[in-house]
CSV table of C-alpha atoms and ligand atoms in Angstrom, one decimal:
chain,number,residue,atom,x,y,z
A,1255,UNK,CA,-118.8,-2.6,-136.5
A,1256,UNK,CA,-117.8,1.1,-135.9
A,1257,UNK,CA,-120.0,3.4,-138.7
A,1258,UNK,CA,-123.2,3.1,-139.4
A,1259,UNK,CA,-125.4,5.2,-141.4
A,1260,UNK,CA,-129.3,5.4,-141.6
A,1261,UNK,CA,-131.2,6.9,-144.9
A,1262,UNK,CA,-135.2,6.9,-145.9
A,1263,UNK,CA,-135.8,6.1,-149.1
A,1264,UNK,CA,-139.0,5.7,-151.5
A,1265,UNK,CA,-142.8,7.6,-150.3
A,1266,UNK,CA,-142.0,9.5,-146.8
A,1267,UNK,CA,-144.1,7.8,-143.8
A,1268,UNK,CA,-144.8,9.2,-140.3
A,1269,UNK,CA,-143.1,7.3,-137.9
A,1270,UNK,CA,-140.0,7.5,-140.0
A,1271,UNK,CA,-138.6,10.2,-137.7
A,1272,UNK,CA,-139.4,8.0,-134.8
A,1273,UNK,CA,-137.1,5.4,-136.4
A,1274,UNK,CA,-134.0,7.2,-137.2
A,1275,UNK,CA,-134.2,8.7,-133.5
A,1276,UNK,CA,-134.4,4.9,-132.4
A,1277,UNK,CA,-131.2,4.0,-134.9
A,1278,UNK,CA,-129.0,7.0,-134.0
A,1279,UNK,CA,-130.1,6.5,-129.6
A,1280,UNK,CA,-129.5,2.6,-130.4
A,1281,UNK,CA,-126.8,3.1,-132.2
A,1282,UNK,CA,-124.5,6.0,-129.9
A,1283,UNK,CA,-125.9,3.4,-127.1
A,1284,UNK,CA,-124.1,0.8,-129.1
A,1285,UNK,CA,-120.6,2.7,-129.1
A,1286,UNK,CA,-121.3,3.6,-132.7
A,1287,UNK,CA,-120.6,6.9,-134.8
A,1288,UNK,CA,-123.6,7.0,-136.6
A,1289,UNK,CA,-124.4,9.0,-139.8
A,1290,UNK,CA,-127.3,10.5,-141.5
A,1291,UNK,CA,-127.3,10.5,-145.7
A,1292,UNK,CA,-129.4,13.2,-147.0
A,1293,UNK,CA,-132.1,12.5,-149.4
A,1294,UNK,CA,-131.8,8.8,-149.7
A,1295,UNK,CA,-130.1,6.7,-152.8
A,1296,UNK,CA,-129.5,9.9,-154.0
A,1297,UNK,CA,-127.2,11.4,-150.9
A,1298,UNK,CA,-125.5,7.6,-151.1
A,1299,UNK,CA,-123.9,8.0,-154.6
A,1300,UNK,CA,-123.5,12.0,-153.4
A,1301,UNK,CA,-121.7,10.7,-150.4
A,1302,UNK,CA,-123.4,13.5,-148.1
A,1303,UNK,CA,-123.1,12.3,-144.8
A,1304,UNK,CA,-124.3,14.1,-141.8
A,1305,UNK,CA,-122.5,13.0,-138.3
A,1306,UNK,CA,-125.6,12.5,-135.7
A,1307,UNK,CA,-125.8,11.9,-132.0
A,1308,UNK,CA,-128.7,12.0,-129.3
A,1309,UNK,CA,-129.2,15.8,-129.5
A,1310,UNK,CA,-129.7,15.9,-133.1
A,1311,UNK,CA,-132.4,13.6,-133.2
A,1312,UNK,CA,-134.0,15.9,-130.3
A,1313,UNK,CA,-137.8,16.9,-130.3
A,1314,UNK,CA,-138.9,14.7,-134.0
A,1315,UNK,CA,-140.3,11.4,-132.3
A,1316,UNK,CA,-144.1,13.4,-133.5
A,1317,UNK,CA,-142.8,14.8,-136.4
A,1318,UNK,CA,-144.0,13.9,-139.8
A,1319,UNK,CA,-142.0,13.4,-142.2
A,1320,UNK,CA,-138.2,12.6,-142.2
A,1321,UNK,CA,-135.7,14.9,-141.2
A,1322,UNK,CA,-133.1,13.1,-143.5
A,1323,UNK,CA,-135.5,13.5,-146.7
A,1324,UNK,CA,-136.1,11.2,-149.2
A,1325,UNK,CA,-136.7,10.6,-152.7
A,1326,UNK,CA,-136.1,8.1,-155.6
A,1327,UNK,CA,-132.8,8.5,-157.3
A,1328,UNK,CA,-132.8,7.7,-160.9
A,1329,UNK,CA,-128.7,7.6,-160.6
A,1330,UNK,CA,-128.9,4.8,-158.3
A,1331,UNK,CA,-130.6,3.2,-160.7
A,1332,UNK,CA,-127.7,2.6,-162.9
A,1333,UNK,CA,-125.0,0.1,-162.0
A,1334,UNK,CA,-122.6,2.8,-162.0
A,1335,UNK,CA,-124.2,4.8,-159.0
A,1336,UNK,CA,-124.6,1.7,-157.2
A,1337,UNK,CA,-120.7,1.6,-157.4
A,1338,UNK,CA,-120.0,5.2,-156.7
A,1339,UNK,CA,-122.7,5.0,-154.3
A,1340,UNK,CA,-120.7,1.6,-152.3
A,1341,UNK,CA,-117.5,3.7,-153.3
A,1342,UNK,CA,-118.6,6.9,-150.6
A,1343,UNK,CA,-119.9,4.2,-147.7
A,1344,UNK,CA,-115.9,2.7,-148.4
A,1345,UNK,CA,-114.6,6.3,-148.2
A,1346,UNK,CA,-116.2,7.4,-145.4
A,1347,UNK,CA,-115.4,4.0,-143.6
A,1348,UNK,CA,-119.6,3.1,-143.1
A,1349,UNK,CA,-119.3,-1.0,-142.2
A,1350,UNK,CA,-123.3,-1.0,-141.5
A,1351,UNK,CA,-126.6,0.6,-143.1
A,1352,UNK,CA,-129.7,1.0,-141.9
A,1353,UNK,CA,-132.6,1.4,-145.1
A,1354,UNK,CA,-136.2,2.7,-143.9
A,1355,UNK,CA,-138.6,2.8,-146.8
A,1356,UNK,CA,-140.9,-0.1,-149.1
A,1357,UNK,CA,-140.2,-2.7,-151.1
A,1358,UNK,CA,-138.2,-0.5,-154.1
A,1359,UNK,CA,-135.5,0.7,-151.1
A,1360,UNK,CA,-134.6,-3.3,-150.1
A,1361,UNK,CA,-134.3,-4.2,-153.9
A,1362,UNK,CA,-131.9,-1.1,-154.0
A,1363,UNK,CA,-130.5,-3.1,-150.7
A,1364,UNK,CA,-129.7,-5.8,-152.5
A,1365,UNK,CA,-128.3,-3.9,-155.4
A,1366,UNK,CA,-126.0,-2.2,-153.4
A,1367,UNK,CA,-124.8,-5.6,-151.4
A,1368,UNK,CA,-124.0,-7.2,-154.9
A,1369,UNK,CA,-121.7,-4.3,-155.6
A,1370,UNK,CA,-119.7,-4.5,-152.6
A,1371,UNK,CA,-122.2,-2.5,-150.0
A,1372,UNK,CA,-121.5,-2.8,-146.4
A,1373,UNK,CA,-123.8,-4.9,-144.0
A,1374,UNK,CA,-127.7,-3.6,-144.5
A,1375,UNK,CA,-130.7,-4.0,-142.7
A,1376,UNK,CA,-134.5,-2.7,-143.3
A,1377,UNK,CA,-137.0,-1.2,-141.9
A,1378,UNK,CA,-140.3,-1.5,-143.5
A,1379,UNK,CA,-141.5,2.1,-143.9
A,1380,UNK,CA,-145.0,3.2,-146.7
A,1381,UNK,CA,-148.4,4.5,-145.8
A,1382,UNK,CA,-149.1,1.4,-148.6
A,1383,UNK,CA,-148.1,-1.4,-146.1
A,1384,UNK,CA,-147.4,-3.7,-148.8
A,1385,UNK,CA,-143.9,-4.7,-147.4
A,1386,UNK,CA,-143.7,-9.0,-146.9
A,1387,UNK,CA,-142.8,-9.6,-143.6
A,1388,UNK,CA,-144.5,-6.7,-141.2
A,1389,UNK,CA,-148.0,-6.7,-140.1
A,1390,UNK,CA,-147.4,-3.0,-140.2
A,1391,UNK,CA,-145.5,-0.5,-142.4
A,1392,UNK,CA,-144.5,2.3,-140.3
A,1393,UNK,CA,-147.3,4.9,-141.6
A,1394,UNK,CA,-150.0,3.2,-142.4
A,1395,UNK,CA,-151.7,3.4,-139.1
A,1396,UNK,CA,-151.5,7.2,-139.6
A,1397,UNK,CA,-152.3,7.2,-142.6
A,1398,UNK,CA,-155.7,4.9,-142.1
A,1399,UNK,CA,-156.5,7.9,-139.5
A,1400,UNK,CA,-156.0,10.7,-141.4
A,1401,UNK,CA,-158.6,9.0,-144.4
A,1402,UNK,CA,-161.1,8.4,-141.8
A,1403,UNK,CA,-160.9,11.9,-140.3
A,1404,UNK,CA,-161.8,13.0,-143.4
A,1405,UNK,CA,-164.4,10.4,-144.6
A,1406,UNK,CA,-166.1,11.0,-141.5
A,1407,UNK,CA,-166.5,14.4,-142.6
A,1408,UNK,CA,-167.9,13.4,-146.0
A,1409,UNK,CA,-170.1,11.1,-144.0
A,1410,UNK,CA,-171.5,13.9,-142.3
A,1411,UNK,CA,-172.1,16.1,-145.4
A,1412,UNK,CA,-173.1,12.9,-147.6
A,1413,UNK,CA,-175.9,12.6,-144.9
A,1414,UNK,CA,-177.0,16.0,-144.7
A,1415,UNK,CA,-177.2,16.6,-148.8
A,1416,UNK,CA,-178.4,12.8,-149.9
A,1417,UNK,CA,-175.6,12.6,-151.8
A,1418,UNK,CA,-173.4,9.6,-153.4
A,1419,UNK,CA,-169.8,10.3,-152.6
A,1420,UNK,CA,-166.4,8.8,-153.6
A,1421,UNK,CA,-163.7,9.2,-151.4
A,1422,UNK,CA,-159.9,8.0,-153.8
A,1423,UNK,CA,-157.2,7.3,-151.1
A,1424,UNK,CA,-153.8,6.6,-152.1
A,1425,UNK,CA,-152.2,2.9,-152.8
A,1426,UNK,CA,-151.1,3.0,-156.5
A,1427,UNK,CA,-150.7,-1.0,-156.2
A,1428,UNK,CA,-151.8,-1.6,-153.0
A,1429,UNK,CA,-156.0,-1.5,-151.0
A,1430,UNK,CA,-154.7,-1.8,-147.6
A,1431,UNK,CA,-155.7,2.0,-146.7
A,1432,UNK,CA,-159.1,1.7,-149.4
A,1433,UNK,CA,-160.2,-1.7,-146.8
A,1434,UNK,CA,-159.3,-0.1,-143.6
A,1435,UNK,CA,-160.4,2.6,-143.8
A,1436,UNK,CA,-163.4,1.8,-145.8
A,1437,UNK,CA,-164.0,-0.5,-143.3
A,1438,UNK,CA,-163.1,1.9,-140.1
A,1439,UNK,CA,-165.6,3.9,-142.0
A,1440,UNK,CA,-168.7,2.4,-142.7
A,1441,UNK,CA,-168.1,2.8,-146.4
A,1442,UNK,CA,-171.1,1.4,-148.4
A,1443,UNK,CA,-168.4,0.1,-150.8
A,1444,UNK,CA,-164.6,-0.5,-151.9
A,1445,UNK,CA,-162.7,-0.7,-154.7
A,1446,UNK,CA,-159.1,-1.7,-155.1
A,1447,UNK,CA,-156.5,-2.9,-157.1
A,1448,UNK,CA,-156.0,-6.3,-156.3
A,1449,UNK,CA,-159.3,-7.3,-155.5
A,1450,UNK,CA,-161.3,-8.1,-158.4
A,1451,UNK,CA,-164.9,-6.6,-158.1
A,1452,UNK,CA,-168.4,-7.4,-159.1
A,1453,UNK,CA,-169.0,-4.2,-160.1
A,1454,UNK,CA,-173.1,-4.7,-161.4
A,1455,UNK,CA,-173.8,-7.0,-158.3
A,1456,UNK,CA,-172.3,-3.7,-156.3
A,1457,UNK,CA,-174.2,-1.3,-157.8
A,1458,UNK,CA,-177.5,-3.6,-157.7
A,1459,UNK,CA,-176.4,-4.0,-153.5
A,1460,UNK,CA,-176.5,-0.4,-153.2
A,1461,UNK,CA,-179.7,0.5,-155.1
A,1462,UNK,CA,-181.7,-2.1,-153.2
A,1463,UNK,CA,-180.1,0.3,-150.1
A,1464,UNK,CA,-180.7,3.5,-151.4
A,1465,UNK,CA,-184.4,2.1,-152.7
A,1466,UNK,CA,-185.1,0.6,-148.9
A,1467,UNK,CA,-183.8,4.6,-148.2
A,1468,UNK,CA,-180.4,4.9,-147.4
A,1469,UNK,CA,-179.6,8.9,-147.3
A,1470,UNK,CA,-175.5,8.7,-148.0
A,1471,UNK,CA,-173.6,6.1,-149.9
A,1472,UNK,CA,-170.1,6.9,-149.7
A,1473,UNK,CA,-167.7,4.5,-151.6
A,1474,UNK,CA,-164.2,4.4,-151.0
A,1475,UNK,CA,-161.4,4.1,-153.9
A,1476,UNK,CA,-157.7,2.9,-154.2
A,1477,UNK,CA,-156.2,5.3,-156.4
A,1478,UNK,CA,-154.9,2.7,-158.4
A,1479,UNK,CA,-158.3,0.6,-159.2
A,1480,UNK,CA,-159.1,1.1,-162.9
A,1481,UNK,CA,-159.1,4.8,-164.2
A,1482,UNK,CA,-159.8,6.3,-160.5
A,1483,UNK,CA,-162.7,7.6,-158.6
A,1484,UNK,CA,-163.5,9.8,-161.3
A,1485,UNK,CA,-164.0,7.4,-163.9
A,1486,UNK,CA,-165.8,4.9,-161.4
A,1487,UNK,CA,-167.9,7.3,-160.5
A,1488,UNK,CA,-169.1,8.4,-163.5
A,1489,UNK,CA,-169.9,4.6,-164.6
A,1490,UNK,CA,-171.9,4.5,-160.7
A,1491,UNK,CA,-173.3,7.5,-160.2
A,1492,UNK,CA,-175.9,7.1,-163.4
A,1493,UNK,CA,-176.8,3.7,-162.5
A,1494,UNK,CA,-178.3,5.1,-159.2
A,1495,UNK,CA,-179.7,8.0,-160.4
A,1496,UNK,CA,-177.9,9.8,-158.1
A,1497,UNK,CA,-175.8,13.2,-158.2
A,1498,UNK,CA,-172.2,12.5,-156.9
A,1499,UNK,CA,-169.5,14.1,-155.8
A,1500,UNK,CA,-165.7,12.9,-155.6
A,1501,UNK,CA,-163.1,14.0,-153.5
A,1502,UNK,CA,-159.3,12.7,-153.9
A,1503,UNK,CA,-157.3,12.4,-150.6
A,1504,UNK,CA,-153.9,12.7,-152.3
A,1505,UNK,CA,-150.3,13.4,-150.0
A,1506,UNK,CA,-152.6,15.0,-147.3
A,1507,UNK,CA,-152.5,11.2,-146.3
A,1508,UNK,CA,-149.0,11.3,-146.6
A,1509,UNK,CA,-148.2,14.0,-143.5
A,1510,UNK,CA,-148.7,14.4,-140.4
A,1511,UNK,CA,-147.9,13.8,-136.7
A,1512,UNK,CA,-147.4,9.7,-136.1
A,1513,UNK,CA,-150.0,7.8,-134.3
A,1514,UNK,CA,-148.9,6.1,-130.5
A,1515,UNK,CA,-148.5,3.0,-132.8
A,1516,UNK,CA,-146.4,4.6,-135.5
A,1517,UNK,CA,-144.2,6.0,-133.1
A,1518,UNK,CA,-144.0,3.0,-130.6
A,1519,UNK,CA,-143.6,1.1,-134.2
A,1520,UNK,CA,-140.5,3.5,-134.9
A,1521,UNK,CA,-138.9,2.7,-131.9
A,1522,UNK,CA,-139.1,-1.1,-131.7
A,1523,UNK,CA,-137.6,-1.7,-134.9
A,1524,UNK,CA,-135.3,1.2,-135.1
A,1525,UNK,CA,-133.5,-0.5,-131.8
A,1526,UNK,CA,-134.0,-4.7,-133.9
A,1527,UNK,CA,-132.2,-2.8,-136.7
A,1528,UNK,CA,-129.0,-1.7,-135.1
A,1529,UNK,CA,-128.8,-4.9,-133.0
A,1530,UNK,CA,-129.6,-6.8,-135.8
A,1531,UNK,CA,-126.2,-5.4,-137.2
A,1532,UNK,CA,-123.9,-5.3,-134.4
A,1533,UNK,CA,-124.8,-9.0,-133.9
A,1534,UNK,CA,-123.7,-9.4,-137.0
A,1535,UNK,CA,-126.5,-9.9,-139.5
A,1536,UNK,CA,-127.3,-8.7,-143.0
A,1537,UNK,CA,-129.2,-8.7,-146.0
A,1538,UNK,CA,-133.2,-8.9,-143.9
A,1539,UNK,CA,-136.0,-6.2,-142.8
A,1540,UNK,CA,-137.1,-6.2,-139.1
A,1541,UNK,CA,-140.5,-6.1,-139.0
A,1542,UNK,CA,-143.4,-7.1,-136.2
A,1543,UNK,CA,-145.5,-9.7,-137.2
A,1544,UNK,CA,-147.8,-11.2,-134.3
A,1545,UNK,CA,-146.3,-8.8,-131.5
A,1546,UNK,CA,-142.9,-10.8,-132.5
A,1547,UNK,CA,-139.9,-9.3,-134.0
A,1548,UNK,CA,-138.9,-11.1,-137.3
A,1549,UNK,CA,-136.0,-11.0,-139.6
A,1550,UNK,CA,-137.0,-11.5,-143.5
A,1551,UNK,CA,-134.4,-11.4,-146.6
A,1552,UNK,CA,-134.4,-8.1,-148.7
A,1553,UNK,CA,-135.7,-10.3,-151.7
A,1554,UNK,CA,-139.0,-11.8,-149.6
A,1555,UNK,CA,-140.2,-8.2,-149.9
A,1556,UNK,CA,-140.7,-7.8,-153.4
A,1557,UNK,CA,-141.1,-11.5,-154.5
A,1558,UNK,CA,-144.2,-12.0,-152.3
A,1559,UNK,CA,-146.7,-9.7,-151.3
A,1560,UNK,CA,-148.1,-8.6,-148.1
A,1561,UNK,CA,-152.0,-9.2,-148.7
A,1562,UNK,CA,-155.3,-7.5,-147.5
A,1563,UNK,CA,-157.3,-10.4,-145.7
A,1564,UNK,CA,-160.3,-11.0,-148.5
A,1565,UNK,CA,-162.6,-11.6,-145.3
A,1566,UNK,CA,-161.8,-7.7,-144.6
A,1567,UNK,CA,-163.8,-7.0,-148.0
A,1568,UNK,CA,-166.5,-9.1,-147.5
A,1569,UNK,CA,-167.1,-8.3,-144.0
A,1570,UNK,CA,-167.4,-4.8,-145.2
A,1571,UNK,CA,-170.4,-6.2,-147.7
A,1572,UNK,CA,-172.0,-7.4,-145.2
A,1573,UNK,CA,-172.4,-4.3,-143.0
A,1574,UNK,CA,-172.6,-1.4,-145.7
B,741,F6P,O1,-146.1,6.3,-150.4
B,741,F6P,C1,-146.8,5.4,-151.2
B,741,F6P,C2,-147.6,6.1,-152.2
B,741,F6P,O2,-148.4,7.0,-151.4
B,741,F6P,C3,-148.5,5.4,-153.2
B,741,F6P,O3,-149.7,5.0,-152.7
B,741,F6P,C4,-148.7,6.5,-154.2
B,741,F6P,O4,-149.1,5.9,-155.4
B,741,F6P,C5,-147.4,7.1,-154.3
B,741,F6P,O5,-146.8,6.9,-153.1
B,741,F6P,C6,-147.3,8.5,-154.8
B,741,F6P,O6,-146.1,9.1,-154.4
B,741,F6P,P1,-145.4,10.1,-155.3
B,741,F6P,O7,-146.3,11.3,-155.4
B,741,F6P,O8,-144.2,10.4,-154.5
B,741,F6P,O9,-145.1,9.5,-156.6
């Protein structure tokens, strides 16, 4: 192995910067030219390449963000632009890839390998952490703090007014940020996705609360449960006789200087990655799982799913 190249694909995450300084130092450590692509899948079929050594991956390791960008190409989509996109990597003589992003960038992984791609490895990278085979994605840690900065805040206002409040954090598939930091919170109540709900025994929960003289129910809300807060909250807030008030969390989750874990997170599997594929191995994400570093195949990732305990949920129950 001679060239490698490292892109970010999919949602950004903090800690991604963190990573590609940990590929690019790994990687020139190595005896490697390595090679930035702009703007993920898309700079791949593009063929935009950016040579990068240890002073262009200067000053980032706190950065949000990426400094590569990212985005989801519609072109790579097609078989055709996962040809022209193995095409550039044979052009520009790339024997080894290094993919940071969620479950959509390892299935483009695998696209890519059965076209002709070189030697790829993962790194599992969303604020979602829905990626099989990490305890962690990098950004989720960050992203849990950033919710709970601001539900604390609510808390604080939600207290003051007697108010209901719903907080909607992101997760379109996914209620690992709702539970954690719904749980982190004190959050009365949660709502996500996968987690089927009793909605009526909730409300009944919270109104025995409120009627034993609760001042603040705030209730926290993946984006992707039902209709949304909004909609929940006007089926809720009725029921309790209580005026609400919702407040959407959106891609403020999304920025923002990486936690000590995201960072330290970064690092560790930036460094598995490249000597994942200088030893000679393909075709898996590195993740940590258990304070271990572990190697699952591209198609683990989107054939099974990365779960929120349901003891996290009922816990929460039991103290809200
Ligand atoms: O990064 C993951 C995620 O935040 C999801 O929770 C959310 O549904 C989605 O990205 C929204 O991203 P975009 O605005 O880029 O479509």
């Amino acid at each position: 192995m001679k060239r490698i190249a490292v892109l970010t694909s999919g949602g950004d995450a903090p800690g991604m910067n963190a990573a590609i300084r940990a590929v690019v130092r790994a990687g020139v450590e190595h005896g490697l030219e390595v090679f930035g692509v702009r703007r993920g899948y898309a700079g791949l079929v593009a063929g935009h390449f950016t040579p990068m050594d240890r002073t262009t991956v200067v000053n980032i390791v706190h950065s949000g963000g990426t400094i590569l960008g990212t985005g989801r190409s519609e072109q790579f989509r097609t078989l055709e632009g996962q040809h022209s996109a193995a095409e550039q990597l044979a052009l520009n003589r790339i024997n080894g890839l290094v993919l940071i992003g969620g479950d959509g960038t390892f299935r483009g992984a695998s696209a890519l390998a059965s076209v002709g791609g070189p030697a790829a490895v993962g790194i599992p990278a969303t604020i979602d952490n829905d990626v099989f085979g990490a305890d962690r994605s990098l950004g989720f840690d960050t992203a849990v703090n950033t919710a709970l900065g601001a539900i604390d805040r609510i808390r604080d206002t939600a207290t003051s007014h007697e108010l209901l409040h719903f907080v909607e954090v992101m997760g379109r598939e996914s209620g690992w940020l709702a539970v954690s930091a719904g749980l982190a919170g004190g959050a009365e109540a949660v709502f996500c996705p996968e987690i089927p709900s009793e909605l009526d025994a909730t409300i009944a929960r919270l109104r025995a609360s409120v009627e034993a003289g609760k001042r603040s129910v705030l209730i926290v809300v993946a984006e992707g449960y039902g209709e949304g807060a909004h909609a929940l909250a006007a089926y809720v807030g009725p029921r309790l006789d209580l005026d609400y008030r919702v407040t959407t969390l959106g891609h403020t989750q999304r920025g923002g200087s990486p936690t000590a874990i995201d960072r330290t997170t970064g690092a560790t599997l930036g460094v598995a990655a490249v000597d994942a594929l200088v030893a000679g191995r393909s075709g898996v994400v590195v993740g940590e799982r258990s304070e271990n570093i572990v190697e699952t195949p591209f198609e683990a990732t989107w054939s099974r799913s990365h779960e929120v305990p349901a003891n996290r949920l009922a816990l929460l129950h039991r103290l809200g």
